[in-house]
Each structure stands twice: as C-alpha cells, then as structure tokens.
Amino acid sequence: MRTPKRALLAGAALLALTTVACAPSAGRSDQRVEVQQLSEPTTYYPYQTGAVWRYLPEGARLSDPRASVVVEGPTVVDGGVWISFHEVRPGWEQRSYRQFRDDGVYLHSQVRLGITTIRYDPPLREFPEPGSLRVGSIWSGETTITLSLGDGSEPQVSDVEYVYTVVDRRTVQVPAGPLDVFVIDLTTRLIEDGEVAEESSRQFWYAPYVGEVRLRTGHVLVDTNVPLPGAAQR
C-alpha cells in the first residue's frame, strides 16, 4: 500500500503529464526588454529559437496577466542536444527539454524553479511524425517518471502509460485569430503492481505550424510571434 507521501508524489508525477505552465505571467505594466530571435520559417511542430506564445484563461480580460512560453533554443541535457522551452510567471518557472525527430516530438525532462526535476525514461512521445495528425490518429507509450524534489529526499519513481487520441478537427476563434485545430485527448495511467492505480484525461487543441492553441488547463492562445495562417497577427 502506498504511503500518503508516496501517493502525493505519484499523483504529482501523473499530473505533470497532463498540465503545462498555465498560471499568469507578469502583466504588460511589468514587462521588461525582451530579445526575440524568431527569424526562420516555423515547422509542422514549431521549435524555432525565439518563438513566443502567450495565453489567458477562457473568460479572462485581455488586459489580465498572461502565461508565456518561449523557445530558448538548443541546449545539452544528459549529453544530448535538446530544445529548451521556458514557461514563466511571477514566482514560478519551468523549462521543458524536447527533441524534434523524424518520428515525432519527445519530452526528456522538466525543471521547475531550478529545483524540482521530472524525468521521463524513455522520453515521452508527445506527438507523432510531422504531417500525420488527423482525426482518429492514436499514439501511445510507457515511461518511468522520476520526480526529484531537490530537498535531499529520495527521488520518487512511477511507471506511467499514456495514450494520445485525435478526436476532432475544427475551426476555432481565439484572441490570436481564427485557427484550424486538432482536438487531442491525453489519457495517462499510473501503474502499480501491474495494475492501474490512477487515471487522468485532459484535452488540448493543436494547430500545425502554430503550436498549442488551447492548453490542457483551458487557457487559450492570445498572441504569438509565430505566423498565423489566414489570420492577422495581433
């Protein structure tokens, strides 16, 4: 039987698969000088250095503080080259390290506030090969999540199964503009002693060549410096 502490940490590891940085970032009055480096065409799954996306919860005012995701570019993690995605808000930040391969997008690890580390072994396959998204597409896998809190305690290890399913394709109107998106369901299962101990499902929207339009938390795209097909940049 799991101890309360282990149950809490296992749940946190499972939650890491179904959430992203979603709380607000600093408002416009607090913004500082930024260097944006996006200078090359984006790919099916955008990862070009300098790409920026900003989000707000559904129903929020456009003047409210925003969550942001910035592609910082290639960096070395565990001896390999991965792309760093920086998600930020006041008092909270996370870096996620991904590789964009011929057969899809892979998530190696996430580091929160420079302290808590979440590692996926093998790397979690977030998307299939470029150009293959369509209604009915399914991809899945298994990974071991190691959660290190950075407080000297023993890392917590959890086995997880995950399944992505494209359930719909639709045109949506968000503050960033009208976009054609795929609606994707992510179901994750925490496995203990060969059985499912916990299960969680979330949906998000993805637009090829643009990025995530609706996050798993319900936040929607407000603006981006990634070119939007058929929509004027805000």
Short mmCIF file of C-alpha atoms in Angstrom, two decimals:
data_model
loop_
_atom_site.label_atom_id
_atom_site.label_comp_id
_atom_site.label_asym_id
_atom_site.label_seq_id
_atom_site.Cartn_x
_atom_site.Cartn_y
_atom_site.Cartn_z
CA MET A 1 0.00 0.00 0.00
CA ARG A 2 1.25 3.45 -0.86
CA THR A 3 2.15 5.80 1.96
CA PRO A 4 0.38 9.22 1.92
CA LYS A 5 3.64 10.91 0.89
CA ARG A 6 4.25 8.44 -1.93
CA ALA A 7 0.66 8.77 -3.11
CA LEU A 8 1.01 12.55 -3.19
CA LEU A 9 4.25 12.45 -5.15
CA ALA A 10 2.94 9.81 -7.55
CA GLY A 11 -0.09 11.97 -8.18
CA ALA A 12 2.19 14.94 -8.82
CA ALA A 13 4.15 12.91 -11.35
CA LEU A 14 0.94 11.89 -13.13
CA LEU A 15 -0.27 15.49 -13.13
CA ALA A 16 2.98 16.57 -14.80
CA LEU A 17 1.89 14.68 -17.90
CA THR A 18 -1.45 16.47 -18.19
CA THR A 19 -0.59 20.06 -17.28
CA VAL A 20 1.69 22.80 -18.54
CA ALA A 21 2.57 26.24 -17.28
CA CYS A 22 -0.81 27.86 -17.16
CA ALA A 23 -0.86 30.46 -14.43
CA PRO A 24 -0.43 34.11 -15.46
CA SER A 25 2.85 35.75 -16.25
CA ALA A 26 3.62 39.37 -15.47
CA GLY A 27 1.19 41.95 -16.87
CA ARG A 28 2.10 44.47 -19.53
CA SER A 29 2.97 47.13 -16.94
CA ASP A 30 5.69 44.81 -15.58
CA GLN A 31 7.15 43.73 -18.91
CA ARG A 32 10.86 44.20 -19.49
CA VAL A 33 13.08 44.46 -22.54
CA GLU A 34 12.99 41.19 -24.47
CA VAL A 35 15.17 39.86 -27.27
CA GLN A 36 13.14 37.89 -29.82
CA GLN A 37 15.13 35.76 -32.24
CA LEU A 38 12.47 34.17 -34.45
CA SER A 39 13.86 34.62 -37.95
CA GLU A 40 13.22 31.36 -39.80
CA PRO A 41 10.03 29.69 -41.04
CA THR A 42 8.29 27.53 -38.47
CA THR A 43 7.94 23.79 -38.94
CA TYR A 44 4.92 21.48 -38.52
CA TYR A 45 5.76 21.36 -34.81
CA PRO A 46 7.30 24.81 -34.15
CA TYR A 47 10.53 24.79 -32.15
CA GLN A 48 12.44 27.68 -33.72
CA THR A 49 14.50 29.75 -31.28
CA GLY A 50 12.68 32.91 -30.25
CA ALA A 51 9.14 31.64 -30.81
CA VAL A 52 6.77 33.01 -28.15
CA TRP A 53 3.19 32.08 -27.21
CA ARG A 54 1.03 33.87 -24.63
CA TYR A 55 -2.16 32.52 -23.06
CA LEU A 56 -5.12 33.56 -20.89
CA PRO A 57 -7.86 31.53 -19.21
CA GLU A 58 -11.19 31.41 -21.02
CA GLY A 59 -13.29 34.35 -19.86
CA ALA A 60 -10.33 36.45 -18.72
CA ARG A 61 -9.89 40.07 -19.75
CA LEU A 62 -7.36 40.66 -22.50
CA SER A 63 -5.59 43.09 -20.15
CA ASP A 64 -5.11 40.39 -17.50
CA PRO A 65 -1.60 38.98 -16.87
CA ARG A 66 -0.61 36.25 -19.28
CA ALA A 67 1.16 32.93 -19.17
CA SER A 68 4.02 32.68 -21.66
CA VAL A 69 6.10 30.02 -23.37
CA VAL A 70 9.38 30.92 -25.09
CA VAL A 71 11.66 28.67 -27.15
CA GLU A 72 15.15 29.34 -25.81
CA GLY A 73 16.88 27.03 -28.29
CA PRO A 74 19.24 24.04 -28.22
CA THR A 75 20.99 23.04 -25.01
CA VAL A 76 22.87 19.97 -23.77
CA VAL A 77 20.99 17.71 -21.35
CA ASP A 78 22.49 14.38 -20.22
CA GLY A 79 24.97 14.51 -23.09
CA GLY A 80 22.34 15.07 -25.79
CA VAL A 81 21.09 18.19 -27.59
CA TRP A 82 17.52 19.14 -26.65
CA ILE A 83 15.38 22.23 -27.29
CA SER A 84 14.59 24.28 -24.18
CA PHE A 85 11.03 25.65 -23.76
CA HIS A 86 10.79 28.23 -20.97
CA GLU A 87 7.39 28.68 -19.30
CA VAL A 88 7.20 31.55 -16.83
CA ARG A 89 5.09 33.59 -14.42
CA PRO A 90 5.98 35.60 -11.26
CA GLY A 91 7.47 33.27 -8.66
CA TRP A 92 7.23 30.22 -10.92
CA GLU A 93 9.07 28.93 -13.93
CA GLN A 94 9.67 25.69 -15.76
CA ARG A 95 11.98 24.53 -18.51
CA SER A 96 10.96 21.59 -20.67
CA TYR A 97 13.52 19.82 -22.86
CA ARG A 98 12.35 18.32 -26.16
CA GLN A 99 13.73 16.74 -29.30
CA PHE A 100 12.01 17.05 -32.68
CA ARG A 101 12.72 13.86 -34.61
CA ASP A 102 11.50 12.37 -37.88
CA ASP A 103 9.04 10.17 -35.94
CA GLY A 104 7.72 12.84 -33.59
CA VAL A 105 8.30 15.11 -30.60
CA TYR A 106 9.89 13.71 -27.44
CA LEU A 107 9.96 15.16 -23.91
CA HIS A 108 13.10 14.35 -21.91
CA SER A 109 12.57 16.25 -18.66
CA GLN A 110 11.19 19.33 -16.93
CA VAL A 111 12.85 21.51 -14.29
CA ARG A 112 10.67 23.73 -12.09
CA LEU A 113 12.08 26.75 -10.26
CA GLY A 114 15.53 25.26 -10.84
CA ILE A 115 14.83 22.75 -8.06
CA THR A 116 12.23 20.10 -8.85
CA THR A 117 13.15 17.81 -11.73
CA ILE A 118 10.80 15.44 -13.58
CA ARG A 119 12.50 12.96 -15.89
CA TYR A 120 10.88 10.62 -18.41
CA ASP A 121 12.65 7.36 -19.28
CA PRO A 122 12.27 6.65 -22.10
CA PRO A 123 11.40 10.17 -23.27
CA LEU A 124 7.66 10.71 -23.60
CA ARG A 125 6.40 10.87 -27.20
CA GLU A 126 4.18 13.97 -27.23
CA PHE A 127 3.39 14.00 -30.96
CA PRO A 128 3.70 11.56 -33.89
CA GLU A 129 5.68 12.17 -37.08
CA PRO A 130 5.15 15.59 -38.71
CA GLY A 131 2.21 15.78 -41.09
CA SER A 132 0.42 12.76 -39.61
CA LEU A 133 -2.19 14.44 -37.41
CA ARG A 134 -5.72 13.52 -38.46
CA VAL A 135 -8.97 12.60 -36.73
CA GLY A 136 -8.62 9.07 -35.38
CA SER A 137 -4.83 9.18 -35.00
CA ILE A 138 -3.59 7.37 -31.89
CA TRP A 139 -0.12 7.12 -30.42
CA SER A 140 0.87 5.73 -27.06
CA GLY A 141 3.74 4.59 -24.90
CA GLU A 142 5.09 3.78 -21.48
CA THR A 143 7.60 5.73 -19.43
CA THR A 144 9.10 5.80 -15.97
CA ILE A 145 8.79 9.16 -14.26
CA THR A 146 11.44 10.09 -11.71
CA LEU A 147 10.42 13.03 -9.52
CA SER A 148 13.27 14.73 -7.61
CA LEU A 149 12.18 17.50 -5.26
CA GLY A 150 15.65 18.96 -4.75
CA ASP A 151 15.33 18.82 -0.95
CA GLY A 152 17.63 15.88 -0.43
CA SER A 153 14.79 13.37 -0.19
CA GLU A 154 14.80 10.10 -2.12
CA PRO A 155 13.53 10.51 -5.71
CA GLN A 156 10.08 9.06 -6.33
CA VAL A 157 9.69 6.69 -9.27
CA SER A 158 6.38 5.97 -11.04
CA ASP A 159 5.50 3.86 -14.08
CA VAL A 160 3.03 5.52 -16.44
CA GLU A 161 1.15 4.52 -19.59
CA TYR A 162 -0.12 7.27 -21.88
CA VAL A 163 -2.41 7.41 -24.90
CA TYR A 164 -2.99 10.37 -27.24
CA THR A 165 -6.09 10.34 -29.47
CA VAL A 166 -7.09 12.95 -32.06
CA VAL A 167 -10.85 13.18 -31.50
CA ASP A 168 -11.85 16.12 -33.72
CA ARG A 169 -10.77 18.81 -36.13
CA ARG A 170 -12.47 22.21 -36.12
CA THR A 171 -12.04 25.91 -36.79
CA VAL A 172 -11.98 27.99 -33.62
CA GLN A 173 -11.92 31.71 -32.92
CA VAL A 174 -9.45 32.67 -30.17
CA PRO A 175 -7.97 36.09 -29.35
CA ALA A 176 -4.98 35.31 -31.58
CA GLY A 177 -7.31 34.79 -34.55
CA PRO A 178 -9.33 32.04 -36.32
CA LEU A 179 -7.41 28.77 -36.45
CA ASP A 180 -7.89 25.24 -37.74
CA VAL A 181 -7.08 22.93 -34.82
CA PHE A 182 -6.92 19.27 -33.93
CA VAL A 183 -8.61 18.36 -30.64
CA ILE A 184 -6.36 15.88 -28.85
CA ASP A 185 -7.21 13.79 -25.79
CA LEU A 186 -4.37 12.70 -23.49
CA THR A 187 -5.10 9.85 -21.08
CA THR A 188 -2.44 8.85 -18.55
CA ARG A 189 -2.47 5.86 -16.23
CA LEU A 190 -0.30 5.37 -13.16
CA ILE A 191 0.71 1.71 -12.94
CA GLU A 192 1.45 -0.01 -9.63
CA ASP A 193 2.00 -3.75 -9.20
CA GLY A 194 0.85 -4.27 -12.76
CA GLU A 195 -2.49 -2.55 -12.23
CA VAL A 196 -3.90 0.92 -12.93
CA ALA A 197 -3.74 2.92 -9.68
CA GLU A 198 -4.81 6.32 -11.08
CA GLU A 199 -6.09 7.61 -14.40
CA SER A 200 -6.40 11.13 -15.76
CA SER A 201 -7.64 12.59 -19.06
CA ARG A 202 -7.31 16.11 -20.48
CA GLN A 203 -7.88 17.70 -23.89
CA PHE A 204 -5.93 20.34 -25.75
CA TRP A 205 -6.01 21.96 -29.19
CA TYR A 206 -3.08 21.93 -31.57
CA ALA A 207 -2.61 23.82 -34.86
CA PRO A 208 0.23 22.61 -37.11
CA TYR A 209 2.83 25.31 -37.85
CA VAL A 210 1.37 27.39 -34.98
CA GLY A 211 1.54 25.35 -31.75
CA GLU A 212 -0.82 24.76 -28.83
CA VAL A 213 -3.97 26.86 -29.18
CA ARG A 214 -5.75 25.62 -26.06
CA LEU A 215 -3.78 24.19 -23.17
CA ARG A 216 -4.83 21.23 -21.07
CA THR A 217 -5.90 23.70 -18.39
CA GLY A 218 -8.33 25.60 -20.62
CA HIS A 219 -6.04 28.57 -21.30
CA VAL A 220 -6.26 29.80 -24.92
CA LEU A 221 -3.78 31.48 -27.24
CA VAL A 222 -3.88 35.28 -27.04
CA ASP A 223 -0.88 36.23 -29.16
CA THR A 224 2.29 34.81 -30.68
CA ASN A 225 5.10 35.85 -32.98
CA VAL A 226 4.61 32.62 -34.96
CA PRO A 227 2.91 33.45 -38.29
CA LEU A 228 -0.78 32.52 -38.21
CA PRO A 229 -2.18 31.08 -41.46
CA GLY A 230 -5.17 33.11 -42.64
CA ALA A 231 -5.18 35.41 -39.60
CA ALA A 232 -3.58 38.78 -38.94
CA GLN A 233 -1.04 38.94 -36.13
CA ARG A 234 -2.18 40.79 -33.06
#
